Amino acid sequence: MFARQFKIHLLRTLPISRCSSTYKRLLSASLAEGNVVVVRQANGGEPLQFPSVWLRDNCQCSVCFHDNTKSRQANWKRVNVESRIRSINGSHEDNALTIDWQDDHKSTFTLAWLQDRDFAPTNRKRYIEEVYKPTYQLWAKSEFKNVLRTFEFTDVMTQDKVLLEWLESLAIQGFSIVRNSPPNVTVVRQLADRIGYIKRTTYGEEFEVKSKDDARNYAYMMTPLPLHTDMPYYEYKAGINILHCLVQSQSQGGSNLMADGFYIAEKLRKEFPKLFEILVKTPVDWYDIGKDGDMSFHNIWRAPTIW
Amino acid sequence: MFARQFKIHLLRTLPISRCSSTYKRLLSASLAEGNVVVVRQANGGEPLQFPSVWLRDNCQCSVCFHDNTKSRQANWKRVNVESRIRSINGSHEDNALTIDWQDDHKSTFTLAWLQDRDFAPTNRKRYIEEVYKPTYQLWAKSEFKNVLRTFEFTDVMTQDKVLLEWLESLAIQGFSIVRNSPPNVTVVRQLADRIGYIKRTTYGEEFEVKSKDDARNYAYMMTPLPLHTDMPYYEYKAGINILHCLVQSQSQGGSNLMADGFYIAEKLRKEFPKLFEILVKTPVDWYDIGKDGDMSFHNIWRAPTIW
């Protein structure tokens, strides 16, 4: 099973600098409950909502915001968080909202900027589902063939479109198979570098799994490796595991088992809620204590089984 | 402010293989509520407690446990989780507990092993406080001089005792000062290698903060950097920040500000519980979008301000 939290630098288009169409109509804005700015767009749709103190704190003028570094130039002595709105004006020309504050400050926000940051519940939901992370697809054993996606190594490495599809399959189904990679030890690193960078662990950046005498890790043993979750003893876990089979076992065996732990957890939550609660609430001591090659480690981590 | 979660490989002695004195007395064990094994030690003290199913699952015999890799040899088909205890015997000779199970399996646990894993609430508390992580010490500005610990670079690098004291200061007070390091760029890496390894970010393994024209990060600007928390836009954060001042500013300024964010959060929790709840429960979109040198990145992360 693969953990599904990972960085998605390349996965989605920018949520911040997204362009909206540049129609020029009057924005209508009002204050609700004294503190919430409600913006009605001329083309209809649900009104945008912003707490006024949040707009004051996120003023985009050159004194308040450093555009080159995309950083707020916070100065708690300067900003009056109690400042109220004196007047709001929607602009014909710029499709923007201008706010005059009682502390004699003026802020201008473009419609595109506001749309991306809208606090209205439907837009926050849209951001989560469409921009932030794709929704997981849970799968049972019977669905395995339907959710399995297979990619060609060369396509992933050379075509950005395929790279995106591969990353989406990892985010949505939690796994995929990459075929026809060359039989050399650089393949894992090539794939990792194509996404970002390798997250090092106490086993180093890469980890060679093979049968070893005097094995100090269960993965090095000749016996079948049962279903397991990797790395529960790390505070700091890899997000994606990339496994590259370099030498296929000539004996019987050598096949892989995989299950969707999130599916199992969800099934447990629904069918055995009390047992689910125990696994969510009971801290367990995970450890990996030993040696690998020249390196000794003593990793302990305390966390519930379902987290 | 430094984040306080970090790996403590070297910080504490082993919780697993801890040796207990080898006195030989009778252990007295009984079953409570049908499913909890209660072990009374001859020298008194609070009784040890273990759910019987947990003892069955953690049987240390060579069929159930692979001692060399410190791994349970799980086989769900073999283990009967419904199996009840037939009899328990404390051994004079080995200071160990032997359990006969109704499924004709036999388990032996030494007293030392049991003491380390005792489920009794007081022992779990002791494990958290004395073995797992030292207790944080929160500090206000007025206490800064009392909590400040200062170390000599050479001592940290050459004396294990000082290394341990340095790591404890980072874990307990959240910061410390290392003085008299040589004026070269390898110092940060030397200190990191002394603990474990550097956790890479999109800025690479190390990060040179200096005034740059066309700054793309606020840290590169000449203006004073206000109090901030580093890296809120990473899912995957460094645990310790090591800052090495290579060139002291010749102008006025160049001093550092530091505050204990955990102290402030605790103060907020007590004095303004509603505001604290908002910061704990409201997800915020953190981002770092831009370029540094040849590298472009687009890091987004959604998390509450207090987590």
CSV table of N, CA, C and O in Angstrom, one decimal, chain A residues 72-167:
chain,number,residue,atom,x,y,z
A,72,ARG,N,3.3,39.1,2.2
A,72,ARG,CA,2.7,40.2,3.0
A,72,ARG,C,3.8,40.9,3.7
A,72,ARG,O,4.7,40.3,4.3
A,73,GLN,N,3.8,42.3,3.7
A,73,GLN,CA,4.8,43.0,4.5
A,73,GLN,C,4.3,43.3,5.8
A,73,GLN,O,3.9,44.5,6.1
A,74,ALA,N,4.1,42.3,6.7
A,74,ALA,CA,3.4,42.5,7.9
A,74,ALA,C,4.1,43.5,8.8
A,74,ALA,O,5.3,43.5,9.0
A,75,ASN,N,3.3,44.4,9.3
A,75,ASN,CA,3.9,45.3,10.3
A,75,ASN,C,2.7,45.6,11.3
A,75,ASN,O,1.8,46.4,11.1
A,76,TRP,N,2.8,44.9,12.4
A,76,TRP,CA,1.7,44.9,13.4
A,76,TRP,C,1.5,46.3,14.0
A,76,TRP,O,0.4,46.6,14.4
A,77,LYS,N,2.5,47.1,14.0
A,77,LYS,CA,2.4,48.4,14.5
A,77,LYS,C,1.6,49.3,13.6
A,77,LYS,O,1.0,50.3,14.0
A,78,ARG,N,1.7,49.0,12.3
A,78,ARG,CA,1.0,49.9,11.3
A,78,ARG,C,-0.4,49.5,11.1
A,78,ARG,O,-1.3,50.4,11.0
A,79,VAL,N,-0.7,48.2,11.0
A,79,VAL,CA,-2.1,47.8,10.7
A,79,VAL,C,-3.0,47.9,11.9
A,79,VAL,O,-2.7,47.4,13.0
A,80,ASN,N,-4.1,48.5,11.7
A,80,ASN,CA,-5.1,48.6,12.8
A,80,ASN,C,-6.2,47.5,12.5
A,80,ASN,O,-7.0,47.7,11.6
A,81,VAL,N,-6.1,46.4,13.2
A,81,VAL,CA,-7.0,45.3,12.9
A,81,VAL,C,-8.5,45.6,13.2
A,81,VAL,O,-9.4,44.9,12.8
A,82,GLU,N,-8.7,46.7,14.0
A,82,GLU,CA,-10.0,47.1,14.3
A,82,GLU,C,-10.6,48.0,13.2
A,82,GLU,O,-11.8,48.4,13.3
A,83,SER,N,-9.8,48.4,12.3
A,83,SER,CA,-10.3,49.3,11.3
A,83,SER,C,-11.5,48.8,10.5
A,83,SER,O,-11.5,47.7,10.1
A,84,ARG,N,-12.5,49.7,10.4
A,84,ARG,CA,-13.7,49.3,9.7
A,84,ARG,C,-13.7,49.9,8.3
A,84,ARG,O,-12.9,50.8,8.0
A,85,ILE,N,-14.6,49.4,7.5
A,85,ILE,CA,-14.7,49.9,6.1
A,85,ILE,C,-15.5,51.2,6.1
A,85,ILE,O,-16.6,51.3,6.7
A,86,ARG,N,-15.0,52.2,5.4
A,86,ARG,CA,-15.7,53.5,5.2
A,86,ARG,C,-16.6,53.4,4.0
A,86,ARG,O,-17.8,53.7,4.1
A,87,SER,N,-16.1,52.9,2.9
A,87,SER,CA,-16.9,52.7,1.7
A,87,SER,C,-16.3,51.6,0.8
A,87,SER,O,-15.1,51.4,0.8
A,88,ILE,N,-17.1,51.0,0.0
A,88,ILE,CA,-16.7,50.0,-1.0
A,88,ILE,C,-17.2,50.5,-2.4
A,88,ILE,O,-18.3,50.9,-2.5
A,89,ASN,N,-16.3,50.3,-3.4
A,89,ASN,CA,-16.7,50.7,-4.7
A,89,ASN,C,-16.3,49.6,-5.7
A,89,ASN,O,-15.1,49.2,-5.8
A,90,GLY,N,-17.2,49.1,-6.5
A,90,GLY,CA,-16.9,48.3,-7.7
A,90,GLY,C,-16.5,49.2,-8.9
A,90,GLY,O,-17.1,50.2,-9.1
A,91,SER,N,-15.4,48.8,-9.5
A,91,SER,CA,-15.0,49.7,-10.6
A,91,SER,C,-15.3,49.1,-12.0
A,91,SER,O,-15.2,47.9,-12.3
A,92,HIS,N,-15.9,50.0,-12.8
A,92,HIS,CA,-16.2,49.6,-14.2
A,92,HIS,C,-14.9,49.2,-15.0
A,92,HIS,O,-14.9,48.2,-15.7
A,93,GLU,N,-13.9,50.1,-14.8
A,93,GLU,CA,-12.8,50.0,-15.7
A,93,GLU,C,-11.9,48.7,-15.4
A,93,GLU,O,-11.5,48.0,-16.3
A,94,ASP,N,-11.7,48.4,-14.2
A,94,ASP,CA,-10.7,47.4,-13.9
A,94,ASP,C,-11.3,46.1,-13.4
A,94,ASP,O,-10.6,45.1,-13.1
A,95,ASN,N,-12.7,46.1,-13.4
A,95,ASN,CA,-13.3,44.9,-12.8
A,95,ASN,C,-12.7,44.6,-11.4
A,95,ASN,O,-12.3,43.5,-11.1
A,96,ALA,N,-12.6,45.6,-10.6
A,96,ALA,CA,-11.9,45.5,-9.3
A,96,ALA,C,-12.8,46.2,-8.2
A,96,ALA,O,-13.6,47.0,-8.5
A,97,LEU,N,-12.4,45.8,-7.0
A,97,LEU,CA,-13.1,46.4,-5.8
A,97,LEU,C,-12.1,47.3,-5.1
A,97,LEU,O,-11.0,46.9,-4.8
A,98,THR,N,-12.6,48.5,-4.8
A,98,THR,CA,-11.8,49.4,-4.0
A,98,THR,C,-12.4,49.7,-2.7
A,98,THR,O,-13.6,49.9,-2.6
A,99,ILE,N,-11.7,49.5,-1.6
A,99,ILE,CA,-12.2,49.7,-0.3
A,99,ILE,C,-11.5,50.9,0.4
A,99,ILE,O,-10.2,51.0,0.4
A,100,ASP,N,-12.2,51.8,0.9
A,100,ASP,CA,-11.7,52.9,1.7
A,100,ASP,C,-11.9,52.5,3.2
A,100,ASP,O,-13.0,52.2,3.6
A,101,TRP,N,-10.8,52.5,3.9
A,101,TRP,CA,-10.8,52.1,5.3
A,101,TRP,C,-10.8,53.4,6.2
A,101,TRP,O,-10.3,54.4,5.9
A,102,GLN,N,-11.4,53.2,7.4
A,102,GLN,CA,-11.5,54.3,8.4
A,102,GLN,C,-10.1,54.8,8.8
A,102,GLN,O,-10.0,55.9,9.3
A,103,ASP,N,-9.1,54.0,8.7
A,103,ASP,CA,-7.7,54.5,9.1
A,103,ASP,C,-7.0,55.1,7.9
A,103,ASP,O,-5.8,55.1,7.8
A,104,ASP,N,-7.8,55.6,6.9
A,104,ASP,CA,-7.3,56.4,5.8
A,104,ASP,C,-6.4,55.5,4.9
A,104,ASP,O,-5.4,56.1,4.3
A,105,HIS,N,-6.6,54.2,4.8
A,105,HIS,CA,-5.9,53.4,3.9
A,105,HIS,C,-6.8,53.0,2.8
A,105,HIS,O,-8.1,53.0,3.0
A,106,LYS,N,-6.3,52.7,1.6
A,106,LYS,CA,-7.1,52.3,0.5
A,106,LYS,C,-6.6,51.0,-0.1
A,106,LYS,O,-5.4,50.8,-0.3
A,107,SER,N,-7.5,50.0,-0.3
A,107,SER,CA,-7.1,48.7,-0.9
A,107,SER,C,-7.9,48.5,-2.2
A,107,SER,O,-9.1,48.8,-2.3
A,108,THR,N,-7.2,47.9,-3.2
A,108,THR,CA,-7.9,47.5,-4.4
A,108,THR,C,-7.6,46.0,-4.7
A,108,THR,O,-6.5,45.5,-4.5
A,109,PHE,N,-8.7,45.3,-5.0
A,109,PHE,CA,-8.6,43.8,-5.2
A,109,PHE,C,-9.3,43.6,-6.6
A,109,PHE,O,-10.4,44.0,-6.8
A,110,THR,N,-8.6,42.8,-7.5
A,110,THR,CA,-9.2,42.5,-8.7
A,110,THR,C,-10.2,41.4,-8.5
A,110,THR,O,-10.1,40.6,-7.6
A,111,LEU,N,-11.2,41.3,-9.5
A,111,LEU,CA,-12.2,40.2,-9.4
A,111,LEU,C,-11.5,38.8,-9.4
A,111,LEU,O,-11.9,37.9,-8.7
A,112,ALA,N,-10.5,38.7,-10.3
A,112,ALA,CA,-9.9,37.4,-10.5
A,112,ALA,C,-9.2,37.0,-9.1
A,112,ALA,O,-9.3,35.8,-8.7
A,113,TRP,N,-8.6,37.9,-8.5
A,113,TRP,CA,-7.9,37.7,-7.2
A,113,TRP,C,-9.0,37.2,-6.2
A,113,TRP,O,-8.8,36.3,-5.4
A,114,LEU,N,-10.1,38.0,-6.1
A,114,LEU,CA,-11.1,37.7,-5.2
A,114,LEU,C,-11.8,36.3,-5.4
A,114,LEU,O,-12.0,35.5,-4.5
A,115,GLN,N,-12.0,36.0,-6.7
A,115,GLN,CA,-12.6,34.7,-7.0
A,115,GLN,C,-11.8,33.5,-6.5
A,115,GLN,O,-12.3,32.5,-6.0
A,116,ASP,N,-10.5,33.7,-6.6
A,116,ASP,CA,-9.6,32.6,-6.2
A,116,ASP,C,-9.6,32.4,-4.7
A,116,ASP,O,-9.2,31.3,-4.2
A,117,ARG,N,-10.0,33.4,-3.9
A,117,ARG,CA,-9.9,33.4,-2.5
A,117,ARG,C,-11.2,33.4,-1.7
A,117,ARG,O,-11.3,33.5,-0.5
A,118,ASP,N,-12.3,33.3,-2.5
A,118,ASP,CA,-13.6,33.4,-2.0
A,118,ASP,C,-13.9,32.5,-0.8
A,118,ASP,O,-13.6,31.3,-0.8
A,119,PHE,N,-14.4,33.1,0.3
A,119,PHE,CA,-14.6,32.3,1.5
A,119,PHE,C,-16.0,31.6,1.5
A,119,PHE,O,-16.3,30.8,2.4
A,120,ALA,N,-16.8,31.8,0.5
A,120,ALA,CA,-18.1,31.1,0.4
A,120,ALA,C,-17.9,29.6,0.5
A,120,ALA,O,-17.0,29.1,-0.2
A,121,PRO,N,-18.7,28.9,1.2
A,121,PRO,CA,-18.5,27.4,1.4
A,121,PRO,C,-18.4,26.7,0.1
A,121,PRO,O,-17.6,25.8,0.0
A,122,THR,N,-19.2,27.0,-0.9
A,122,THR,CA,-19.2,26.2,-2.2
A,122,THR,C,-17.8,26.4,-2.8
A,122,THR,O,-17.3,25.5,-3.4
A,123,ASN,N,-17.3,27.6,-2.8
A,123,ASN,CA,-16.0,27.8,-3.4
A,123,ASN,C,-14.8,27.2,-2.7
A,123,ASN,O,-13.9,26.6,-3.3
A,124,ARG,N,-14.9,27.2,-1.3
A,124,ARG,CA,-13.9,26.5,-0.6
A,124,ARG,C,-13.9,25.0,-0.9
A,124,ARG,O,-12.9,24.3,-1.0
A,125,LYS,N,-15.1,24.4,-1.1
A,125,LYS,CA,-15.3,23.0,-1.4
A,125,LYS,C,-14.6,22.8,-2.8
A,125,LYS,O,-13.9,21.8,-3.1
A,126,ARG,N,-14.9,23.7,-3.8
A,126,ARG,CA,-14.4,23.6,-5.1
A,126,ARG,C,-12.9,23.6,-5.1
A,126,ARG,O,-12.2,22.8,-5.7
A,127,TYR,N,-12.3,24.5,-4.3
A,127,TYR,CA,-10.9,24.6,-4.2
A,127,TYR,C,-10.3,23.3,-3.7
A,127,TYR,O,-9.3,22.8,-4.3
A,128,ILE,N,-10.9,22.7,-2.7
A,128,ILE,CA,-10.4,21.4,-2.2
A,128,ILE,C,-10.4,20.3,-3.2
A,128,ILE,O,-9.5,19.6,-3.4
A,129,GLU,N,-11.6,20.3,-3.9
A,129,GLU,CA,-11.8,19.2,-4.9
A,129,GLU,C,-11.1,19.3,-6.2
A,129,GLU,O,-10.6,18.4,-6.8
A,130,GLU,N,-11.0,20.6,-6.7
A,130,GLU,CA,-10.5,20.8,-8.0
A,130,GLU,C,-9.1,21.3,-8.1
A,130,GLU,O,-8.4,21.1,-9.1
A,131,VAL,N,-8.7,22.0,-7.1
A,131,VAL,CA,-7.4,22.7,-7.1
A,131,VAL,C,-6.4,22.0,-6.2
A,131,VAL,O,-5.3,21.6,-6.6
A,132,TYR,N,-6.8,21.9,-4.9
A,132,TYR,CA,-5.8,21.5,-3.9
A,132,TYR,C,-5.3,20.0,-4.1
A,132,TYR,O,-4.2,19.8,-4.3
A,133,LYS,N,-6.3,19.1,-4.0
A,133,LYS,CA,-5.9,17.7,-4.2
A,133,LYS,C,-7.1,17.0,-4.9
A,133,LYS,O,-8.2,17.2,-4.6
A,134,PRO,N,-6.8,16.1,-5.8
A,134,PRO,CA,-7.9,15.3,-6.4
A,134,PRO,C,-8.5,14.4,-5.4
A,134,PRO,O,-7.8,14.0,-4.4
A,135,THR,N,-9.7,14.0,-5.5
A,135,THR,CA,-10.4,13.1,-4.6
A,135,THR,C,-9.9,11.7,-4.7
A,135,THR,O,-9.8,11.2,-5.8
A,136,TYR,N,-9.6,11.1,-3.6
A,136,TYR,CA,-9.2,9.7,-3.6
A,136,TYR,C,-10.3,8.8,-4.2
A,136,TYR,O,-11.4,9.0,-4.1
A,137,GLN,N,-9.8,7.7,-4.9
A,137,GLN,CA,-10.7,6.6,-5.3
A,137,GLN,C,-10.4,5.4,-4.5
A,137,GLN,O,-9.3,4.9,-4.6
A,138,LEU,N,-11.2,5.0,-3.6
A,138,LEU,CA,-11.0,3.8,-2.8
A,138,LEU,C,-11.3,2.5,-3.6
A,138,LEU,O,-12.2,2.6,-4.4
A,139,TRP,N,-10.6,1.4,-3.4
A,139,TRP,CA,-10.9,0.2,-4.2
A,139,TRP,C,-10.8,-1.0,-3.4
A,139,TRP,O,-9.8,-1.2,-2.6
A,140,ALA,N,-11.7,-1.9,-3.7
A,140,ALA,CA,-11.6,-3.3,-3.1
A,140,ALA,C,-10.9,-4.2,-4.1
A,140,ALA,O,-10.6,-3.8,-5.2
A,141,LYS,N,-10.6,-5.4,-3.6
A,141,LYS,CA,-9.9,-6.3,-4.4
A,141,LYS,C,-10.6,-6.6,-5.8
A,141,LYS,O,-10.0,-6.6,-6.8
A,142,SER,N,-11.9,-6.6,-5.7
A,142,SER,CA,-12.7,-6.9,-6.9
A,142,SER,C,-12.6,-5.8,-7.9
A,142,SER,O,-12.9,-6.0,-9.1
A,143,GLU,N,-12.2,-4.6,-7.5
A,143,GLU,CA,-12.1,-3.5,-8.4
A,143,GLU,C,-10.7,-3.3,-8.9
A,143,GLU,O,-10.4,-2.4,-9.7
A,144,PHE,N,-9.8,-4.1,-8.5
A,144,PHE,CA,-8.4,-3.9,-8.8
A,144,PHE,C,-8.1,-3.7,-10.3
A,144,PHE,O,-7.4,-2.8,-10.8
A,145,LYS,N,-8.7,-4.6,-11.1
A,145,LYS,CA,-8.4,-4.5,-12.6
A,145,LYS,C,-9.0,-3.2,-13.2
A,145,LYS,O,-8.4,-2.7,-14.1
A,146,ASN,N,-10.0,-2.7,-12.6
A,146,ASN,CA,-10.6,-1.5,-13.2
A,146,ASN,C,-9.8,-0.2,-12.8
A,146,ASN,O,-9.8,0.7,-13.5
A,147,VAL,N,-9.1,-0.3,-11.6
A,147,VAL,CA,-8.4,0.9,-11.2
A,147,VAL,C,-6.9,0.9,-11.6
A,147,VAL,O,-6.3,1.9,-11.5
A,148,LEU,N,-6.5,-0.3,-12.0
A,148,LEU,CA,-5.1,-0.4,-12.4
A,148,LEU,C,-4.8,0.4,-13.6
A,148,LEU,O,-5.4,0.3,-14.6
A,149,ARG,N,-3.8,1.3,-13.5
A,149,ARG,CA,-3.3,2.1,-14.6
A,149,ARG,C,-1.9,1.8,-14.9
A,149,ARG,O,-1.1,1.7,-14.0
A,150,THR,N,-1.6,1.6,-16.2
A,150,THR,CA,-0.2,1.2,-16.5
A,150,THR,C,0.4,2.2,-17.5
A,150,THR,O,-0.3,2.7,-18.3
A,151,PHE,N,1.7,2.5,-17.2
A,151,PHE,CA,2.4,3.5,-18.0
A,151,PHE,C,3.7,3.0,-18.6
A,151,PHE,O,4.2,2.1,-18.0
A,152,GLU,N,4.1,3.5,-19.7
A,152,GLU,CA,5.4,3.1,-20.2
A,152,GLU,C,6.5,4.1,-19.6
A,152,GLU,O,6.3,5.3,-19.6
A,153,PHE,N,7.6,3.5,-19.2
A,153,PHE,CA,8.6,4.3,-18.6
A,153,PHE,C,9.0,5.4,-19.5
A,153,PHE,O,9.1,6.6,-19.0
A,154,THR,N,9.3,5.2,-20.7
A,154,THR,CA,9.8,6.2,-21.7
A,154,THR,C,8.7,7.3,-21.8
A,154,THR,O,9.1,8.5,-21.8
A,155,ASP,N,7.5,7.0,-21.8
A,155,ASP,CA,6.4,8.0,-21.9
A,155,ASP,C,6.4,8.9,-20.7
A,155,ASP,O,6.3,10.2,-20.8
A,156,VAL,N,6.5,8.3,-19.5
A,156,VAL,CA,6.5,9.1,-18.3
A,156,VAL,C,7.7,10.1,-18.3
A,156,VAL,O,7.6,11.2,-17.9
A,157,MET,N,8.8,9.5,-18.7
A,157,MET,CA,10.1,10.3,-18.7
A,157,MET,C,10.1,11.5,-19.7
A,157,MET,O,10.8,12.5,-19.5
A,158,THR,N,9.4,11.3,-20.8
A,158,THR,CA,9.6,12.3,-21.9
A,158,THR,C,8.3,13.1,-22.2
A,158,THR,O,8.4,14.1,-22.9
A,159,GLN,N,7.1,12.7,-21.8
A,159,GLN,CA,5.9,13.4,-22.1
A,159,GLN,C,5.3,14.0,-20.9
A,159,GLN,O,4.8,13.3,-20.0
A,160,ASP,N,5.2,15.3,-20.8
A,160,ASP,CA,4.6,15.9,-19.6
A,160,ASP,C,3.2,15.5,-19.4
A,160,ASP,O,2.7,15.4,-18.3
A,161,LYS,N,2.5,15.3,-20.5
A,161,LYS,CA,1.0,14.9,-20.4
A,161,LYS,C,1.0,13.5,-19.7
A,161,LYS,O,0.1,13.3,-18.8
A,162,VAL,N,1.8,12.6,-20.0
A,162,VAL,CA,1.8,11.3,-19.4
A,162,VAL,C,2.3,11.4,-17.9
A,162,VAL,O,1.8,10.7,-17.0
A,163,LEU,N,3.3,12.3,-17.7
A,163,LEU,CA,3.7,12.5,-16.3
A,163,LEU,C,2.6,12.9,-15.5
A,163,LEU,O,2.3,12.4,-14.3
A,164,LEU,N,1.8,13.9,-16.0
A,164,LEU,CA,0.6,14.4,-15.2
A,164,LEU,C,-0.4,13.2,-15.0
A,164,LEU,O,-0.9,13.1,-13.9
A,165,GLU,N,-0.6,12.4,-16.0
A,165,GLU,CA,-1.6,11.3,-15.8
A,165,GLU,C,-1.0,10.3,-14.8
A,165,GLU,O,-1.8,9.7,-13.9
A,166,TRP,N,0.3,10.1,-14.8
A,166,TRP,CA,0.9,9.1,-13.8
A,166,TRP,C,0.7,9.7,-12.4
A,166,TRP,O,0.3,9.0,-11.5
A,167,LEU,N,1.0,11.0,-12.2
A,167,LEU,CA,0.9,11.6,-10.9
A,167,LEU,C,-0.6,11.6,-10.4
A,167,LEU,O,-0.9,11.3,-9.3
